[in-house]
Structures are given as structure tokens and as C-alpha cells.
Coordinates of C-alpha atoms in Angstrom, one line a residue:
M172 CA 39.9 1.3 17.1
S173 CA 39.8 5.0 17.9
E174 CA 36.8 6.8 19.4
E175 CA 36.5 8.7 16.1
T176 CA 36.1 5.6 14.0
K177 CA 34.2 3.4 16.4
L178 CA 30.6 2.7 15.4
Y179 CA 28.3 3.8 18.2
S180 CA 24.8 3.9 16.5
V181 CA 23.1 3.3 13.2
H182 CA 20.4 5.6 11.9
T183 CA 18.3 4.9 8.7
F184 CA 15.7 7.4 7.7
M185 CA 12.8 6.0 5.5
V186 CA 10.5 8.1 3.3
P187 CA 7.2 6.3 2.2
L188 CA 6.1 7.7 -1.2
R189 CA 3.1 7.3 -3.4
W190 CA 3.9 7.3 -7.1
D191 CA 1.7 7.6 -10.2
Y192 CA 3.0 7.4 -13.8
L193 CA 1.3 10.0 -16.0
P194 CA 0.6 8.2 -19.3
K195 CA 0.3 9.7 -22.8
G196 CA -2.8 11.9 -23.0
Y197 CA -2.6 13.0 -19.4
D198 CA -4.5 16.2 -18.8
I199 CA -3.8 18.2 -15.6
N200 CA -7.3 19.6 -15.7
V201 CA -8.8 16.1 -15.7
G202 CA -6.4 14.5 -13.3
K203 CA -4.4 11.2 -13.1
E204 CA -7.4 9.3 -11.9
A205 CA -8.7 9.4 -15.5
F206 CA -6.4 6.4 -16.1
N207 CA -7.0 3.1 -14.3
F208 CA -4.7 1.8 -11.6
E209 CA -2.5 -0.4 -13.8
E210 CA -1.9 2.4 -16.3
R211 CA -0.4 4.5 -13.5
T212 CA 1.6 1.8 -11.6
S213 CA 3.8 0.2 -14.3
L214 CA 7.2 -0.6 -12.8
T215 CA 8.7 -0.5 -16.3
D216 CA 7.5 3.1 -16.7
F217 CA 8.8 4.1 -13.3
A218 CA 12.2 2.6 -14.0
A219 CA 12.5 4.4 -17.3
C220 CA 11.8 7.8 -15.6
L221 CA 14.2 7.1 -12.7
L222 CA 17.2 5.9 -14.8
R223 CA 16.9 8.7 -17.3
N224 CA 19.7 11.2 -16.8
T225 CA 20.4 10.2 -13.2
N226 CA 23.0 8.2 -11.3
W227 CA 20.4 5.7 -10.0
Q228 CA 21.1 2.0 -10.7
R229 CA 18.9 -1.0 -10.5
K230 CA 20.5 -3.7 -8.3
F231 CA 19.6 -7.4 -8.4
F232 CA 20.1 -9.1 -5.1
R233 CA 23.3 -11.1 -5.0
I234 CA 25.0 -13.2 -2.3
G235 CA 28.4 -12.4 -3.9
G236 CA 30.3 -14.6 -1.5
A237 CA 29.2 -12.5 1.5
A238 CA 28.0 -14.5 4.5
A239 CA 25.8 -11.5 5.6
N240 CA 23.9 -11.6 2.3
F241 CA 23.4 -15.4 2.6
N242 CA 22.1 -15.0 6.1
E243 CA 19.8 -12.2 5.0
V244 CA 18.0 -14.0 2.1
H245 CA 18.1 -17.4 3.9
Y246 CA 16.2 -15.9 6.8
F247 CA 13.0 -15.5 4.9
H248 CA 10.6 -18.0 3.4
A249 CA 11.2 -18.4 -0.4
Y250 CA 7.8 -16.9 -1.3
A251 CA 8.5 -13.8 0.9
A252 CA 12.0 -13.4 -0.5
R253 CA 10.6 -12.9 -4.0
T254 CA 8.9 -9.7 -2.6
I255 CA 11.5 -8.5 -0.2
F256 CA 14.5 -8.8 -2.6
D257 CA 14.8 -7.9 -6.3
L258 CA 15.7 -11.4 -7.4
Q259 CA 16.6 -11.7 -11.1
Q260 CA 14.1 -13.7 -13.2
K261 CA 14.5 -15.6 -16.4
D262 CA 12.9 -12.8 -18.5
E263 CA 15.2 -10.2 -17.0
R264 CA 18.4 -10.6 -19.0
S265 CA 19.7 -7.2 -17.7
E266 CA 18.8 -4.6 -15.1
A267 CA 16.7 -2.8 -17.8
D268 CA 14.3 -5.7 -18.1
I269 CA 11.4 -6.0 -15.6
D270 CA 9.5 -9.3 -15.3
T271 CA 5.7 -8.7 -15.7
N272 CA 5.1 -10.7 -12.4
K273 CA 7.6 -8.5 -10.4
V274 CA 6.1 -7.0 -7.3
M275 CA 9.2 -4.9 -6.2
V276 CA 12.2 -3.5 -8.0
Y277 CA 15.2 -2.1 -6.1
F278 CA 17.5 0.8 -6.9
E279 CA 20.6 2.3 -5.4
L280 CA 22.2 5.7 -5.7
P281 CA 26.0 5.1 -5.5
V282 CA 27.6 6.2 -2.3
K283 CA 31.3 5.1 -2.4
H284 CA 33.2 7.6 -0.3
P285 CA 32.6 7.0 3.4
E286 CA 35.3 9.5 4.3
K287 CA 33.4 12.3 2.5
D288 CA 29.7 11.3 2.1
R289 CA 27.8 12.9 4.9
Y290 CA 24.3 13.5 6.4
I291 CA 24.7 16.7 8.4
I292 CA 22.1 18.0 10.9
N293 CA 22.4 21.6 12.0
T294 CA 20.3 22.6 14.9
K295 CA 19.5 26.0 16.6
N296 CA 20.2 24.9 20.2
D297 CA 21.9 21.5 20.1
G298 CA 24.8 21.9 17.8
V299 CA 25.7 20.0 14.7
F300 CA 25.4 16.2 14.2
E301 CA 27.5 14.7 11.5
L302 CA 26.7 11.2 10.3
V303 CA 28.6 9.0 7.7
L304 CA 26.3 8.4 4.7
T305 CA 26.6 4.7 3.9
G306 CA 23.8 4.3 1.3
I307 CA 20.7 5.5 -0.4
S308 CA 18.2 3.1 -1.8
L309 CA 14.7 2.9 -3.3
H310 CA 12.2 0.0 -3.0
V311 CA 9.5 0.4 -5.6
Y312 CA 6.3 -1.7 -5.4
N313 CA 3.6 -2.2 -8.1
T314 CA 1.0 -1.2 -5.5
G315 CA 2.0 2.4 -6.3
V316 CA 4.2 3.0 -3.2
A317 CA 7.9 3.3 -2.8
I318 CA 10.3 3.5 0.2
L319 CA 13.3 5.8 -0.1
T320 CA 16.0 5.0 2.6
I321 CA 18.9 7.1 3.7
N322 CA 21.4 5.0 5.6
T323 CA 23.8 6.6 8.0
E324 CA 26.2 5.7 10.9
N325 CA 27.3 7.6 13.9
H326 CA 31.1 7.4 14.5
K327 CA 32.1 10.8 16.0
A328 CA 33.2 10.5 19.7
A329 CA 31.3 13.6 20.7
Q330 CA 28.1 12.0 19.6
H331 CA 28.6 8.8 21.6
T332 CA 25.9 9.5 24.1
K333 CA 22.3 8.5 24.6
E334 CA 21.3 12.1 24.4
A335 CA 22.9 12.5 21.0
V336 CA 21.1 9.4 19.7
L337 CA 17.8 10.8 20.7
K338 CA 18.5 14.2 19.0
I339 CA 19.8 12.6 15.8
N340 CA 16.6 10.6 15.5
E341 CA 14.4 13.6 16.3
Y342 CA 16.0 16.3 14.2
G343 CA 17.2 13.9 11.4
R344 CA 13.8 12.6 10.5
R345 CA 11.9 15.9 10.3
I346 CA 11.3 17.0 6.7
Y347 CA 9.1 20.1 7.1
P348 CA 7.7 22.3 9.9
Q349 CA 5.0 20.6 11.9
F350 CA 3.4 24.0 12.5
L351 CA 4.1 27.7 11.9
Q352 CA 3.9 30.3 14.7
P353 CA 1.6 33.3 14.2
D354 CA 4.3 35.9 13.5
P355 CA 7.6 35.8 11.5
P356 CA 10.0 34.2 11.6
Y357 CA 7.3 31.5 11.3
T358 CA 9.7 28.5 11.8
K359 CA 11.4 30.0 14.9
E360 CA 9.5 28.1 17.5
V361 CA 9.5 24.7 15.7
K362 CA 13.3 25.0 15.0
E363 CA 13.9 25.7 18.7
S364 CA 11.9 22.6 19.5
F365 CA 12.5 19.7 17.1
L366 CA 13.0 20.9 13.5
A367 CA 16.6 21.1 12.3
D368 CA 17.9 24.6 11.3
S369 CA 19.1 22.8 8.1
I370 CA 19.9 19.3 6.8
Q371 CA 22.6 18.7 4.3
L372 CA 23.1 15.5 2.2
H373 CA 26.5 15.3 0.5
I374 CA 27.2 12.5 -2.0
E375 CA 30.8 12.8 -3.4
G376 CA 30.6 12.8 -7.2
T377 CA 26.9 13.4 -7.3
G378 CA 26.1 16.6 -5.4
T379 CA 25.3 18.4 -2.1
Y380 CA 21.7 19.0 -1.3
T381 CA 20.7 21.3 1.6
D382 CA 17.4 22.5 2.9
D383 CA 16.9 25.1 5.6
F384 CA 13.1 25.2 5.3
A385 CA 13.3 28.9 4.4
E386 CA 10.5 28.4 1.9
Y387 CA 8.1 28.2 4.8
E388 CA 9.0 31.8 5.8
K389 CA 7.4 33.0 2.5
I390 CA 3.9 32.3 3.8
A391 CA 2.5 35.2 1.7
E392 CA 3.5 33.2 -1.4
R393 CA 1.9 30.0 -0.2
E394 CA -1.7 29.2 -1.0
V395 CA -3.9 26.3 -1.8
H396 CA -5.2 26.0 -5.4
H397 CA -7.2 29.1 -6.3
Y398 CA -8.1 31.6 -9.1
D399 CA -5.9 34.7 -9.1
E400 CA -7.1 38.3 -9.8
K401 CA -6.8 37.7 -13.5
G402 CA -9.1 34.8 -13.4
K403 CA -6.4 32.2 -14.0
F404 CA -6.5 29.0 -12.0
V405 CA -3.3 28.7 -10.0
R406 CA -2.0 25.3 -8.7
S407 CA 0.2 25.9 -5.7
W408 CA 1.6 23.9 -2.8
V409 CA 1.4 24.0 0.9
V410 CA 3.9 21.3 1.8
R411 CA 6.7 20.1 -0.4
P412 CA 9.6 17.6 0.2
P413 CA 12.9 19.1 1.3
E414 CA 15.7 19.4 -1.4
F415 CA 17.8 16.6 0.2
I416 CA 14.9 14.3 -1.0
S417 CA 13.5 15.9 -4.1
K418 CA 16.9 16.6 -5.7
L419 CA 17.7 12.9 -5.6
F420 CA 15.2 12.4 -8.4
G421 CA 15.6 13.5 -12.0
D422 CA 13.5 15.6 -14.3
G423 CA 11.2 12.7 -14.9
F424 CA 9.5 13.3 -11.5
A425 CA 7.1 15.9 -10.2
F426 CA 6.5 16.6 -6.5
I427 CA 3.8 19.3 -6.9
Q428 CA 0.8 19.3 -9.2
A429 CA 1.9 22.3 -11.2
D430 CA 4.9 20.3 -12.5
E431 CA 2.8 17.3 -13.7
Q432 CA 3.2 16.3 -17.3
E433 CA 2.6 13.2 -19.4
Y434 CA 5.4 10.7 -19.3
K435 CA 6.4 11.9 -15.8
V436 CA 6.0 10.2 -12.4
R437 CA 4.1 12.1 -9.7
L438 CA 5.5 11.6 -6.2
N439 CA 3.6 12.3 -2.9
I440 CA 5.0 11.8 0.5
L441 CA 2.7 9.5 2.5
T442 CA 3.8 10.5 6.0
D443 CA 3.5 13.6 8.1
D444 CA 6.5 15.8 8.9
R445 CA 8.5 12.8 10.2
M446 CA 10.3 10.0 8.3
F447 CA 10.3 6.5 9.7
F448 CA 13.6 5.9 11.5
H449 CA 15.4 2.6 12.0
C450 CA 18.0 2.7 14.8
W451 CA 20.6 0.6 16.6
C452 CA 22.7 1.7 19.5
G453 CA 25.4 -0.2 21.4
D454 CA 26.0 1.3 24.8
N455 CA 27.1 -0.7 27.9
E456 CA 25.7 1.7 30.4
I457 CA 22.3 1.9 28.8
S458 CA 22.1 -1.8 28.3
N459 CA 23.1 -2.6 31.8
T460 CA 20.6 -0.2 33.2
L461 CA 17.8 -1.6 31.2
K462 CA 18.6 -5.2 32.0
T463 CA 18.7 -4.7 35.8
V464 CA 15.8 -6.2 37.7
K465 CA 14.6 -4.3 40.7
A466 CA 12.8 -5.7 43.7
P467 CA 10.1 -3.7 45.4
A468 CA 12.4 -2.8 48.4
G469 CA 14.7 -1.0 46.0
K470 CA 17.6 -3.4 46.1
D471 CA 18.9 -4.3 42.6
Y472 CA 19.0 -7.9 41.3
V473 CA 20.6 -9.0 38.1
F474 CA 20.1 -12.2 36.1
S475 CA 22.7 -14.9 36.4
G476 CA 23.4 -17.5 33.7
N477 CA 24.5 -15.0 31.0
Y478 CA 25.2 -17.1 28.0
R479 CA 27.8 -14.6 26.6
N480 CA 29.9 -15.1 29.7
G481 CA 29.8 -18.9 29.6
G482 CA 26.9 -19.2 32.0
N483 CA 25.1 -22.5 32.3
D484 CA 21.6 -23.3 31.1
Q485 CA 19.9 -23.3 34.5
P486 CA 16.8 -21.3 35.0
F487 CA 17.5 -17.6 35.5
T488 CA 17.6 -16.6 39.2
A489 CA 18.1 -13.2 40.9
H490 CA 20.7 -13.5 43.6
G491 CA 19.3 -16.6 45.1
K492 CA 15.7 -15.7 44.7
D493 CA 13.9 -18.4 42.7
T494 CA 10.7 -16.3 42.0
H495 CA 10.2 -13.4 39.7
E496 CA 6.6 -12.6 40.9
E497 CA 7.5 -9.2 42.3
L498 CA 10.3 -8.3 40.0
Y499 CA 10.1 -6.1 36.9
Y500 CA 12.3 -4.6 34.2
P501 CA 13.1 -0.9 34.3
Y502 CA 12.5 -0.3 30.6
L503 CA 8.8 -0.2 31.6
S504 CA 9.4 3.1 33.3
S505 CA 12.5 4.3 31.5
D506 CA 12.2 7.8 30.1
F507 CA 15.1 7.1 27.7
W508 CA 13.6 3.9 26.3
Q509 CA 10.2 5.6 25.9
A510 CA 11.8 8.6 24.1
L511 CA 13.9 6.3 21.9
I512 CA 10.9 4.3 20.7
F513 CA 8.7 7.3 19.9
G514 CA 11.4 9.6 18.5
D515 CA 11.5 12.3 21.3
K516 CA 14.8 14.1 21.7
D517 CA 14.7 15.0 25.4
S518 CA 12.0 13.3 27.4
P519 CA 9.0 11.2 26.5
S520 CA 6.0 13.1 25.2
I521 CA 3.8 11.6 27.9
A522 CA 2.8 12.6 31.5
N523 CA 1.0 9.5 32.7
I524 CA 3.1 6.8 34.5
K525 CA 0.5 4.1 34.0
M526 CA 0.1 4.8 30.4
Q527 CA 3.8 5.0 29.9
G528 CA 4.3 1.5 31.3
E529 CA 1.4 0.1 29.2
L530 CA 2.9 1.6 26.0
A531 CA 6.4 0.4 26.9
E532 CA 5.1 -3.1 27.3
K533 CA 3.1 -3.0 24.1
H534 CA 5.8 -1.6 22.0
T535 CA 8.8 -3.6 23.3
Y536 CA 10.0 -7.0 22.1
A537 CA 11.6 -8.1 25.4
R538 CA 12.7 -11.7 24.7
W539 CA 16.4 -10.8 25.5
A540 CA 15.7 -8.2 28.1
G541 CA 17.7 -10.2 30.7
Y542 CA 20.8 -9.6 28.6
G543 CA 20.2 -5.9 28.1
T544 CA 19.0 -6.3 24.5
L545 CA 15.7 -4.7 23.7
Y546 CA 13.8 -4.0 20.5
G547 CA 11.1 -1.4 20.2
F548 CA 8.5 -0.6 17.5
S549 CA 6.0 2.1 16.7
K550 CA 4.2 3.1 13.6
D551 CA 7.2 5.1 12.5
S552 CA 10.2 3.5 14.2
F553 CA 12.2 0.4 14.8
V554 CA 14.9 0.7 17.5
C555 CA 17.3 -1.7 19.2
I556 CA 19.6 -1.3 22.3
T557 CA 22.5 -3.7 23.0
D558 CA 25.7 -3.4 24.9
G559 CA 28.9 -2.4 23.1
S560 CA 30.6 -5.7 23.0
D561 CA 32.0 -7.3 19.9
Y562 CA 29.4 -10.0 20.3
S563 CA 26.6 -7.5 20.0
Q564 CA 27.8 -6.5 16.6
M565 CA 25.8 -9.5 15.4
F566 CA 22.6 -7.7 16.5
K567 CA 23.8 -4.5 14.7
D568 CA 24.2 -6.5 11.5
H569 CA 20.8 -8.0 11.9
V570 CA 19.3 -4.5 12.4
K571 CA 21.0 -3.3 9.2
T572 CA 19.9 -6.3 7.1
I573 CA 17.2 -8.7 8.3
Y574 CA 15.3 -6.3 10.4
Y575 CA 15.8 -3.5 7.9
Q576 CA 13.9 -5.6 5.4
L577 CA 11.2 -6.4 7.9
S578 CA 10.7 -2.7 8.5
V579 CA 10.6 -1.9 4.8
L580 CA 8.0 -4.6 4.2
C581 CA 5.7 -3.5 7.0
I582 CA 5.9 0.1 5.8
A583 CA 5.1 -1.0 2.3
Q584 CA 2.1 -3.0 3.5
R585 CA 0.8 -0.1 5.6
M586 CA 1.3 2.5 2.8
S587 CA -0.2 0.1 0.2
V588 CA -3.4 -0.1 2.3
L589 CA -3.6 3.7 2.4
R590 CA -3.0 3.8 -1.4
F591 CA -5.8 1.4 -2.1
S592 CA -8.1 3.3 0.2
A593 CA -7.3 6.5 -1.7
E594 CA -8.1 4.8 -5.0
V595 CA -11.5 3.6 -3.6
S596 CA -12.4 7.2 -2.7
C597 CA -11.3 8.5 -6.2
L598 CA -13.7 6.0 -7.8
A599 CA -16.5 8.1 -6.3
D600 CA -15.7 10.9 -8.8
I601 CA -16.2 8.5 -11.7
A602 CA -19.5 7.3 -10.2
R603 CA -20.7 10.9 -9.8
A604 CA -20.0 11.4 -13.6
N605 CA -22.4 8.5 -14.3
D606 CA -19.8 6.7 -16.4
N607 CA -20.8 3.3 -15.2
E608 CA -18.9 1.4 -17.9
K609 CA -15.6 3.1 -16.9
L610 CA -16.4 2.7 -13.2
V611 CA -17.0 -1.0 -13.5
A612 CA -13.8 -1.5 -15.6
N613 CA -11.7 0.5 -13.0
I614 CA -13.1 -1.4 -10.1
K615 CA -12.2 -4.7 -11.7
V616 CA -8.6 -3.5 -12.3
L617 CA -8.2 -2.2 -8.8
Y618 CA -9.7 -5.4 -7.2
K619 CA -7.3 -7.6 -9.3
N620 CA -4.3 -5.6 -8.0
Y621 CA -5.6 -5.7 -4.4
I622 CA -5.8 -9.5 -4.6
E623 CA -2.2 -9.6 -5.8
F624 CA -1.2 -7.4 -2.9
I625 CA -2.9 -9.7 -0.4
N626 CA -1.1 -12.7 -1.9
K627 CA 2.3 -11.3 -2.7
V628 CA 2.9 -8.4 -0.2
Y629 CA 0.6 -8.8 2.8
Y630 CA 2.1 -12.0 4.2
R631 CA 0.9 -13.6 7.5
E632 CA 4.3 -15.1 8.0
I633 CA 7.6 -14.3 6.3
T634 CA 10.2 -16.4 8.2
P635 CA 10.3 -19.8 9.8
Y636 CA 12.4 -18.4 12.7
I637 CA 10.5 -17.9 15.9
Q638 CA 12.0 -14.5 16.8
G639 CA 11.3 -13.2 13.3
M640 CA 7.7 -14.5 13.5
E641 CA 7.2 -12.8 16.9
M642 CA 8.7 -9.4 15.8
Y643 CA 6.8 -9.4 12.5
R644 CA 3.5 -10.1 14.2
Q645 CA 4.1 -7.5 16.8
M646 CA 5.0 -4.8 14.2
Q647 CA 1.9 -5.6 12.2
D648 CA -0.2 -5.4 15.3
I649 CA 1.3 -2.0 16.2
M650 CA 0.7 -0.7 12.7
E651 CA -2.9 -2.1 13.0
L652 CA -2.5 -3.8 9.6
K653 CA -4.9 -6.6 10.2
E654 CA -7.7 -4.1 11.1
N655 CA -6.9 -1.8 8.2
V656 CA -6.8 -4.6 5.7
K657 CA -10.1 -5.9 7.0
D658 CA -11.7 -2.5 6.6
L659 CA -10.2 -2.2 3.1
D660 CA -11.5 -5.6 2.2
E661 CA -15.0 -4.5 3.2
E662 CA -14.7 -1.4 1.1
L663 CA -13.6 -3.3 -2.0
N664 CA -16.3 -6.0 -1.4
E665 CA -18.9 -3.2 -1.4
L666 CA -17.5 -2.0 -4.7
F667 CA -17.6 -5.5 -6.1
T668 CA -21.2 -5.9 -4.9
Y669 CA -22.0 -2.7 -6.8
I670 CA -20.4 -4.2 -9.9
K671 CA -22.6 -7.3 -9.5
L672 CA -25.7 -5.2 -9.2
E673 CA -24.7 -3.2 -12.2
E674 CA -24.0 -6.4 -14.2
D675 CA -27.2 -8.1 -13.0
E676 CA -29.2 -5.0 -14.0
K677 CA -27.5 -5.0 -17.4
L678 CA -28.2 -8.7 -17.8
G679 CA -31.8 -8.0 -16.7
L680 CA -32.2 -5.3 -19.3
E681 CA -30.7 -7.6 -22.0
A682 CA -33.0 -10.5 -20.9
K683 CA -36.0 -8.0 -21.0
K684 CA -35.0 -6.9 -24.5
Q685 CA -34.7 -10.5 -25.6
S686 CA -38.1 -11.4 -24.0
E687 CA -39.7 -8.4 -25.7
A688 CA -38.2 -9.4 -29.1
A689 CA -39.4 -13.0 -28.6
Q690 CA -42.9 -11.7 -27.6
K691 CA -42.9 -9.5 -30.7
Q692 CA -42.0 -12.4 -32.9
S693 CA -44.7 -14.5 -31.2
D694 CA -47.3 -11.8 -31.7
E695 CA -46.3 -11.5 -35.4
A696 CA -46.6 -15.2 -35.8
H697 CA -50.0 -15.2 -34.1
S698 CA -51.2 -12.4 -36.4
L699 CA -50.0 -14.4 -39.4
N700 CA -51.8 -17.5 -38.1
L701 CA -54.9 -15.5 -37.5
V702 CA -54.8 -14.1 -41.1
A703 CA -54.2 -17.6 -42.4
S704 CA -57.0 -19.0 -40.3
I705 CA -59.4 -16.4 -41.7
F706 CA -58.5 -16.6 -45.3
L707 CA -57.6 -20.2 -45.6
P708 CA -61.2 -21.4 -45.2
A709 CA -62.4 -18.8 -47.7
T710 CA -59.7 -20.0 -50.1
F711 CA -60.8 -23.5 -49.5
L712 CA -64.4 -22.7 -50.0
A713 CA -63.6 -20.8 -53.3
T714 CA -61.6 -23.8 -54.5
V715 CA -64.5 -26.2 -53.7
F716 CA -67.0 -24.0 -55.5
A717 CA -64.7 -23.8 -58.4
L718 CA -64.2 -27.5 -58.6
F719 CA -67.7 -28.6 -57.8
S720 CA -69.9 -25.8 -59.1
S721 CA -71.4 -28.0 -61.7
D722 CA -72.2 -30.7 -59.2
L723 CA -73.9 -28.2 -56.9
R724 CA -76.6 -27.5 -59.4
L725 CA -79.3 -30.0 -60.0
Q726 CA -81.4 -29.3 -63.1
G727 CA -80.8 -25.6 -62.8
R728 CA -81.3 -25.6 -59.1
I729 CA -78.7 -25.3 -56.3
D730 CA -78.1 -28.3 -54.2
W731 CA -78.5 -26.7 -50.8
P732 CA -78.0 -29.7 -48.6
R733 CA -74.6 -30.4 -50.2
L734 CA -73.7 -26.7 -50.0
A735 CA -74.6 -26.5 -46.3
G736 CA -72.4 -29.5 -45.6
I737 CA -69.4 -27.9 -47.3
A738 CA -70.0 -24.6 -45.4
I739 CA -70.1 -26.5 -42.1
L740 CA -66.8 -28.3 -43.0
V741 CA -65.2 -24.9 -43.8
V742 CA -66.3 -23.3 -40.6
S743 CA -65.1 -26.3 -38.6
V744 CA -61.6 -26.1 -40.2
A745 CA -61.5 -22.3 -39.5
L746 CA -62.4 -22.8 -35.8
V747 CA -59.6 -25.4 -35.5
F748 CA -57.1 -22.8 -36.8
I749 CA -58.4 -19.9 -34.8
Y750 CA -59.1 -21.7 -31.4
P751 CA -56.7 -24.7 -31.4
K752 CA -56.3 -24.8 -27.6
R753 CA -60.0 -24.5 -26.8
I754 CA -60.9 -27.2 -29.4
N755 CA -58.2 -29.5 -28.0
A756 CA -59.5 -29.0 -24.5
W757 CA -63.1 -29.7 -25.6
L758 CA -62.1 -32.9 -27.4
K759 CA -60.3 -34.1 -24.3
K760 CA -63.3 -33.3 -22.2
V761 CA -65.7 -35.2 -24.5
F762 CA -63.6 -38.3 -25.3
Y763 CA -61.4 -38.6 -22.2
K764 CA -63.8 -38.2 -19.3

């Protein structure tokens, strides 16, 4: 294999995106948050926009007779594989169908000409870096986040150095100026430091997309939202994605608010000026340097029992020494390793030896350090160093497949937490508008989707293999996912408590209304009883007089004793009707002493 065709390093750049579908009736003056979370995160709506008038294709995962694909899907638990891979479901008869329970759908932009497809990084002071473009893909989640990945390989002999690897990672992942200097040209200083002069993405048969960040020189035209001199409200932008990202999407997408329309998808980049980068490098010199164990006196010792060279299974020793108590690995103080993990192109951005060692230990997975194989993680990187042997190609394949999926999943988890936090803050606007009914409905929808995220995306374990368990746990710790999920859980529980208070208050008002209605009915019944109690005796007395008027007269005179008895009877009956409780109590007192 010639030096020009030999693979020296792999570089994948990942862009985390927030996406919101803008449904029918969307009003730019009201905002997308007028619609609930589910209305804005339909995978079906996203796919319809992406596949309209573009070359993007949805791809179900297939083993296709390839051992690498079998190894990749087999590595993960079945429940995790359903999230990591776009596995075809029964209701998905074609790529156009999306199952309602799908958490993630996967798309690819065809890249079929490795001899021509390129990712080219032009720099002010460090020359040109030309990488072979091997693939562009998009992982879209129903949590409202997506991961765009640009996969490249470094084959050029002139770029087969550790210095080139650092510069490719640093320049290649920058997507806009981190800062502007006070005077024009505003990007001069940042381009002389770590921003590429331009980046070009060439896909044969699709197009060439280049961005030189010249838009940031037009600072006089850049402004935040404001009213102009004519009183018109102007929606502008401060930061926008570079063309080698934005041009990959069709006219169904908007990257700035001024372009938002109903039936479009709004995309926001969720990182700062740097993409996440995923890198493997196979270099004998670097690997041998990092695997060397040094004694305090300065004499070098190396591990024996190397399994790749047919060594036995005896405990590792260091040239006859049977103790490692005073030995250490040089990666703890290696400037190159520190720079590789944290994406620095020259030297590590740290000037504290103690802190450098602590960070290196925290961010390194060193299980195979004795063989010169190291993995490193940060919040925006996954890196791996091996030697350049044919055997180490296995590690390269794992980085491109299994560990690629691990990185994508962890990024999706972290960005989903940020997305849910943003949604919680937006609910405050609805609360301020005193629209409690809408607020309660939106909170319920958000909480339901959060529960689905916890159960279908934020897994505690994704593989039964010990190395995968350890690396996944370490990456989650470095991204502080456990702490962030706990904080988010508390935020959502507070919202749910608010819902309960609102519903309890509503139930209380309903109960009060029912109680008042019952009391009113009771009062009305009492009034009727009172009227009946008053008039019934009178009616009874009138009836008696009518029936016995002739008997009440004795020889032309009124029979007063009989009349008095009737009157007493009538009054007694009236008292029973008017004061039933008092009469009952008196009778009990008299007869049941």
C-alpha cells in the first residue's frame, strides 16, 4: 500500500442540532412555542421536509452479509439497539413510513466517489489539509434534536504526522469565529489562531459548498432583532451555520428566524463554534511513547507479555521489577495526548502540571495503555490512539462503528436534556399570559415525552460487554449527564406539582360550587317545609271547622272546650313540622332517661 493510499487517521465531525417543525397556522410574531412539544417534534413531518427536493435518503439498518455490521448491532443490548439503529418495524413497509413508536430515524446523503469527494481545510498559516469524504449522515430523534455527521479519512502522506492530526481536528471542527477583533478585518486574529480560512465540502454529483466566514466581516450589517428607522421590526442573525452545513438541507428548512414559515423545520445549532469530533490515529511512534512506563530515576521500562507478539498470560512486569508502585504512564503528562483530547492544534490549553495530570487521568480510558492503545473523551470529543499495525485496524473499525454509535447516543442524550430544559423555560411565557388551561396541557405533553426519553434514550447500560460498559459510563460522567438529568427531573417535578395544585384548586372550586348548589337546594327545601308547616295546620283547622262546624255549636252556642282541644291539636302538629329535631330531642329526654 502506497503512502498516498494508506489510512493514517479518521476524523468525524458531528453537529448537534435542535429542530422544530412549524405546523399549519404558525405565526412568526407569536413564535413556535405556541404549539405544544409533540406538534413540533413529529418525525414524519421532519422526514417529509428533508426528503423533499433533496438527495437525502432514509436508510434502515441492514447487516447485508457484512461481518462489521453484525458485530456493530450485536454489541448492544436489544432494547438499546432499537434506539441506536433505525431498525425496520412491521408498520414501516417502506422508507417513507415511520412507526409511531420510533425514537430515531436515520438518513444518509449519498457519497459514492472516494476519489473525488473531499473535505478541504484551508488555513492562513498551516497550509491545506485534504481529507477523503466517506459519508454524511443524520440521526434524528423525537426529542427534537438531531446529529449531523461528516465522516472523513486522512490518506495523504504529507499529513501522516501527529501535528497534522491535531490541526485537522482544530481547524476542521470550527464553524464560525469564536470572537472578532476590534478593527477590520475582524476575523484576522481568529483565523491566525484556530479558525480555518475556508472549508470546502465537495460531493460529486451533488455540489460543492464553501464557506470562508466572510459574512462576519460585514459587522455593520449584523444586528440583533430591532426596529429600523422606519419603525419596522427587523429579525436578523448574529451567528449562522456555515454553508457547508446549511446547504446540505433543502428549502424545507430555516436556520434563521427571518426564514421561518409554516410547514418548514427550524434548525438551531446546539454547540458553540466547535463541532464534536471523533478521531482515531494509528501511529507506531506515538503509541510506543505513550505505552512506555518510566521509573523515577528516569530509566525507561516497558511492559512484557504483549499478547499481540505471542506473549504469555503471566502478570505484567517491567524488566524484572515485580512492583508498579512507583511507575506511571507518560500520557498523564503528555502534551500531545492532552491536546488531542481537548482539540488543541499545537499545545494543550493549560499551564498547570498538576491539573493537566488530573484531567488526563479523568478523561482517559486506559485499560489497554500497556499496549499503547488509549481512548480519551471530553464533552466534545472521542479520540483513540493505537499503533499502525494491521492488528490495530480492529480498533479503527470499532471507532468507526461501535464507538461512533456510543458517541452519537451520548451527544443525543446531552442535547435532549438541554432541549427539555429550554422547553421548561418557554413554559414561563405561557404562565405569564395566565393561560392556565394551555399551560397545564403543554406541561403534560412535555412530561410524557420526557418519560419516554428516560426510558428509550437515556439508558444506564447499553451493552453487556465490560469495556463498552466502562467507556459508556465514563463518557456519561464526563458529560455530567447524571447530574443534568437529576436537575431536569426536579424542574419537571416542580411543573407537575404546579399542575397538581392547579387541578386541586380546580377540583376545590368545583366541589365548592357543588356544595353551594346542594346548600341552595337544602335551603329551598327548608323554606318549602316551613311554608308547609305554617299553612298545613291552618288548612287542617279550616277543614275541621268545615267538617264539624255543626257539631261545634250546642243550641246556638259554641262548644269552646271542644274547639280548644282542636286548636291544641293543630298547634302541636305545627310544632312537630317546624321544630322536628327539638321535639325529637325532648321526647328522648322525657321517655328515655
